[in-house]
Amino acid sequence: MKDNTEKEECTEDGGNNMAVLAKPINKISVIQEKDSRKFVQDFNNNRVSKEFLDTCKKAGSLFGKHK
Amino acid sequence: MASINNRKHPCIAYFNPDVEVYNKARQDLLLEFNAGDSYDNFNDFVAEEAEEYANNGDGVTYLVWNIFCGADGNEVKRELVAYYTLSATSIPYIDRIRLDEDEAKILGKEFDIQTCGISALEIKMFAVDKRYQDTFYEYKGTELPISAWVMRSIIDDANSLLNTVLGFKAIFLHALPNAEKFYENNGFHPVEKNMKPLHSVDSDYKAMYLSLRKVHMNYDD
């Protein structure tokens, strides 16, 4: 049986060592009229890049979805 | 967005992941899940509450396993790496449409105000077992934390879904404060503080979204 071996050790920033990353919050309120235009503009400008989606595709492959 | 990390960090040599929908038959292994001593609620959720959560329509939980195989290729052991819970949601916002002159005169107002929503997939829960925290894995020339591989596989799933099964425009979640950086590294954007559009009862959690498709707004000055 293959096993995992720790090759190297050190700390890493960037939130990778977080145990719990998201939590359910069931109450949200509406983005108000004065803010919504900027919010939607930002939302559209922040669309995820093709390059990033390619790495996600690689993750999909790792998880067996595109094998 | 960070993709490849060249610094020294713990790596695992073997990672053979498999994802399945919450499976009660694996209860013994679910009881072993440990996100850390401070996260009992999350440990309890996957072992005791995920089924009811799904039955109530609150979210479907997916289990991410690392499958260990023997020389014959058959499974000899599995470890629960992480779990996540998905549900449908909407990010609500106010849009407004300018009324034509006659309508404006009759109604006595310049704009028609409408409440709209950006359809989204919500990650309700996401937790990683201690054994796989701060641990990297290299695959096809890319080295990422296990947590990032899991997150990006969710994004890949979502992107496939919205092309073929169910339309939505974003992935949405509430991040714990110490996890915001992780999400930013994985394509998410925080909702700006001064807008507080998604202010919730617990302000410690940051509303974040990953934008997948353009939103058309009617808003007219």
Coordinates of N, CA and C in Angstrom, one line a residue, chain B residues 71-146:
Chain B
A71 N -1.7 -3.7 -3.7 CA -0.9 -4.0 -4.9 C -1.9 -4.5 -6.0
D72 N -3.0 -5.1 -5.6 CA -4.0 -5.5 -6.6 C -4.9 -4.4 -7.1
G73 N -4.7 -3.2 -6.6 CA -5.5 -2.1 -7.1 C -6.8 -2.0 -6.3
N74 N -7.1 -2.9 -5.4 CA -8.3 -2.8 -4.7 C -8.2 -1.9 -3.4
E75 N -9.2 -1.2 -3.1 CA -9.2 -0.3 -1.9 C -8.9 -1.1 -0.6
V76 N -8.0 -0.6 0.1 CA -7.7 -1.2 1.5 C -8.0 -0.2 2.6
K77 N -8.0 1.0 2.3 CA -8.3 2.0 3.3 C -8.7 3.3 2.7
R78 N -9.5 4.1 3.4 CA -9.9 5.5 3.0 C -9.9 6.4 4.2
E79 N -9.5 7.7 3.9 CA -9.5 8.7 4.9 C -10.4 9.8 4.4
L80 N -11.2 10.4 5.3 CA -12.0 11.6 4.9 C -11.1 12.8 5.0
V81 N -10.8 13.4 3.8 CA -10.0 14.5 3.6 C -10.7 15.8 4.0
A82 N -11.9 16.0 3.5 CA -12.7 17.2 3.6 C -14.1 16.9 3.3
Y83 N -14.9 17.9 3.6 CA -16.3 17.8 3.2 C -16.8 19.2 2.8
Y84 N -17.8 19.3 2.0 CA -18.4 20.5 1.7 C -19.9 20.4 1.5
T85 N -20.7 21.4 1.7 CA -22.1 21.4 1.6 C -22.6 22.5 0.6
L86 N -23.4 22.1 -0.4 CA -23.8 23.0 -1.4 C -25.3 23.2 -1.4
S87 N -25.7 24.4 -1.7 CA -27.1 24.7 -1.9 C -27.3 25.8 -2.9
A88 N -28.5 26.0 -3.3 CA -28.8 27.1 -4.2 C -29.1 28.4 -3.4
T89 N -28.7 29.5 -4.0 CA -29.0 30.8 -3.3 C -29.1 31.9 -4.3
S90 N -29.3 33.1 -3.8 CA -29.4 34.2 -4.7 C -28.8 35.4 -4.0
I91 N -28.1 36.2 -4.7 CA -27.5 37.4 -4.1 C -28.4 38.6 -4.5
P92 N -29.2 39.1 -3.5 CA -30.3 40.0 -3.9 C -29.7 41.5 -4.0
Y93 N -30.3 42.2 -5.0 CA -29.9 43.6 -5.1 C -31.1 44.4 -5.7
I94 N -31.0 45.7 -5.5 CA -32.1 46.5 -6.0 C -31.7 47.1 -7.4
D95 N -32.5 46.9 -8.3 CA -32.3 47.5 -9.6 C -33.4 48.5 -9.9
R96 N -33.2 49.4 -10.8 CA -34.2 50.4 -11.1 C -34.3 50.7 -12.6
I97 N -35.5 50.9 -13.0 CA -35.7 51.1 -14.5 C -36.4 52.4 -14.6
R98 N -35.9 53.2 -15.5 CA -36.5 54.6 -15.8 C -37.8 54.4 -16.4
L99 N -38.9 55.0 -15.9 CA -40.2 54.9 -16.5 C -40.3 55.9 -17.7
D100 N -41.2 55.6 -18.6 CA -41.3 56.6 -19.7 C -42.1 57.7 -19.1
E101 N -42.1 58.8 -19.9 CA -42.7 60.1 -19.4 C -44.1 60.0 -18.9
D102 N -45.0 59.3 -19.7 CA -46.4 59.2 -19.3 C -46.6 58.4 -18.0
E103 N -45.9 57.3 -18.0 CA -46.0 56.4 -16.8 C -45.5 57.2 -15.5
A104 N -44.4 57.9 -15.7 CA -43.8 58.6 -14.6 C -44.8 59.7 -14.1
K105 N -45.5 60.3 -15.0 CA -46.4 61.3 -14.6 C -47.6 60.7 -13.8
I106 N -48.1 59.5 -14.3 CA -49.2 58.9 -13.7 C -48.8 58.4 -12.3
L107 N -47.6 57.7 -12.3 CA -47.2 57.1 -11.0 C -46.5 58.1 -10.0
G108 N -46.2 59.2 -10.6 CA -45.6 60.2 -9.7 C -44.2 59.8 -9.3
K109 N -43.5 59.0 -10.1 CA -42.1 58.7 -9.8 C -41.3 58.5 -11.0
E110 N -40.0 58.7 -10.9 CA -39.2 58.6 -12.1 C -38.7 57.2 -12.5
F111 N -38.6 56.4 -11.4 CA -38.0 55.0 -11.6 C -38.9 53.9 -11.0
D112 N -38.9 52.8 -11.6 CA -39.5 51.6 -11.1 C -38.4 50.8 -10.4
I113 N -38.6 50.6 -9.1 CA -37.6 49.9 -8.3 C -38.0 48.4 -8.2
Q114 N -37.0 47.6 -8.5 CA -37.2 46.1 -8.5 C -36.2 45.4 -7.7
T115 N -36.6 44.4 -7.0 CA -35.6 43.6 -6.3 C -35.3 42.4 -7.2
C116 N -34.0 42.3 -7.5 CA -33.5 41.2 -8.4 C -32.5 40.3 -7.6
G117 N -32.1 39.3 -8.2 CA -31.1 38.4 -7.6 C -30.1 37.8 -8.6
I118 N -28.9 37.7 -8.1 CA -27.9 37.0 -8.9 C -27.9 35.6 -8.4
S119 N -28.3 34.7 -9.4 CA -28.4 33.3 -9.0 C -27.0 32.7 -8.7
A120 N -26.9 31.9 -7.7 CA -25.6 31.4 -7.2 C -25.7 30.1 -6.6
L121 N -24.5 29.4 -6.6 CA -24.3 28.2 -5.9 C -23.7 28.6 -4.6
E122 N -24.2 28.2 -3.4 CA -23.6 28.6 -2.2 C -22.9 27.4 -1.5
I123 N -21.6 27.7 -1.1 CA -20.9 26.7 -0.3 C -21.2 27.0 1.1
K124 N -22.1 26.1 1.7 CA -22.6 26.4 3.0 C -21.5 26.0 4.1
M125 N -20.9 24.9 3.8 CA -19.9 24.4 4.7 C -18.7 23.9 3.9
F126 N -17.5 24.1 4.5 CA -16.3 23.5 3.9 C -15.3 23.3 5.0
A127 N -14.9 22.1 5.3 CA -14.0 21.8 6.4 C -13.0 20.8 5.9
V128 N -11.7 20.9 6.4 CA -10.6 20.0 6.0 C -10.1 19.3 7.2
D129 N -9.9 18.1 7.1 CA -9.4 17.3 8.3 C -7.9 17.8 8.6
K130 N -7.6 17.7 9.9 CA -6.3 18.1 10.4 C -5.1 17.5 9.6
R131 N -5.3 16.2 9.3 CA -4.2 15.5 8.6 C -3.9 16.1 7.2
Y132 N -4.8 16.8 6.7 CA -4.6 17.4 5.3 C -4.6 18.9 5.3
Q133 N -4.5 19.5 6.4 CA -4.4 21.0 6.5 C -2.9 21.4 6.3
D134 N -2.8 22.5 5.6 CA -1.4 23.0 5.3 C -0.6 22.0 4.6
T135 N -1.2 21.2 3.8 CA -0.5 20.1 3.1 C -0.7 20.3 1.6
F136 N 0.4 20.1 0.9 CA 0.4 20.4 -0.6 C 0.5 19.0 -1.3
Y137 N 0.0 19.1 -2.6 CA 0.1 17.9 -3.4 C 0.4 18.4 -4.9
E138 N 1.4 17.8 -5.5 CA 1.7 18.2 -6.9 C 1.0 17.3 -7.9
Y139 N 0.4 17.9 -8.8 CA -0.4 17.1 -9.9 C -0.2 17.8 -11.2
K140 N 0.3 17.0 -12.2 CA 0.6 17.6 -13.5 C 1.3 18.9 -13.5
G141 N 2.3 19.0 -12.7 CA 3.2 20.2 -12.7 C 2.7 21.3 -11.8
T142 N 1.6 21.2 -11.2 CA 1.0 22.2 -10.4 C 1.0 21.7 -8.9
E143 N 1.6 22.5 -8.0 CA 1.6 22.2 -6.6 C 0.7 23.1 -5.9
L144 N -0.3 22.6 -5.2 CA -1.3 23.4 -4.5 C -1.6 22.7 -3.2
P145 N -2.1 23.5 -2.2 CA -2.6 22.9 -1.0 C -3.8 21.9 -1.3
I146 N -3.9 20.9 -0.5 CA -5.1 20.0 -0.8 C -6.4 20.7 -0.7

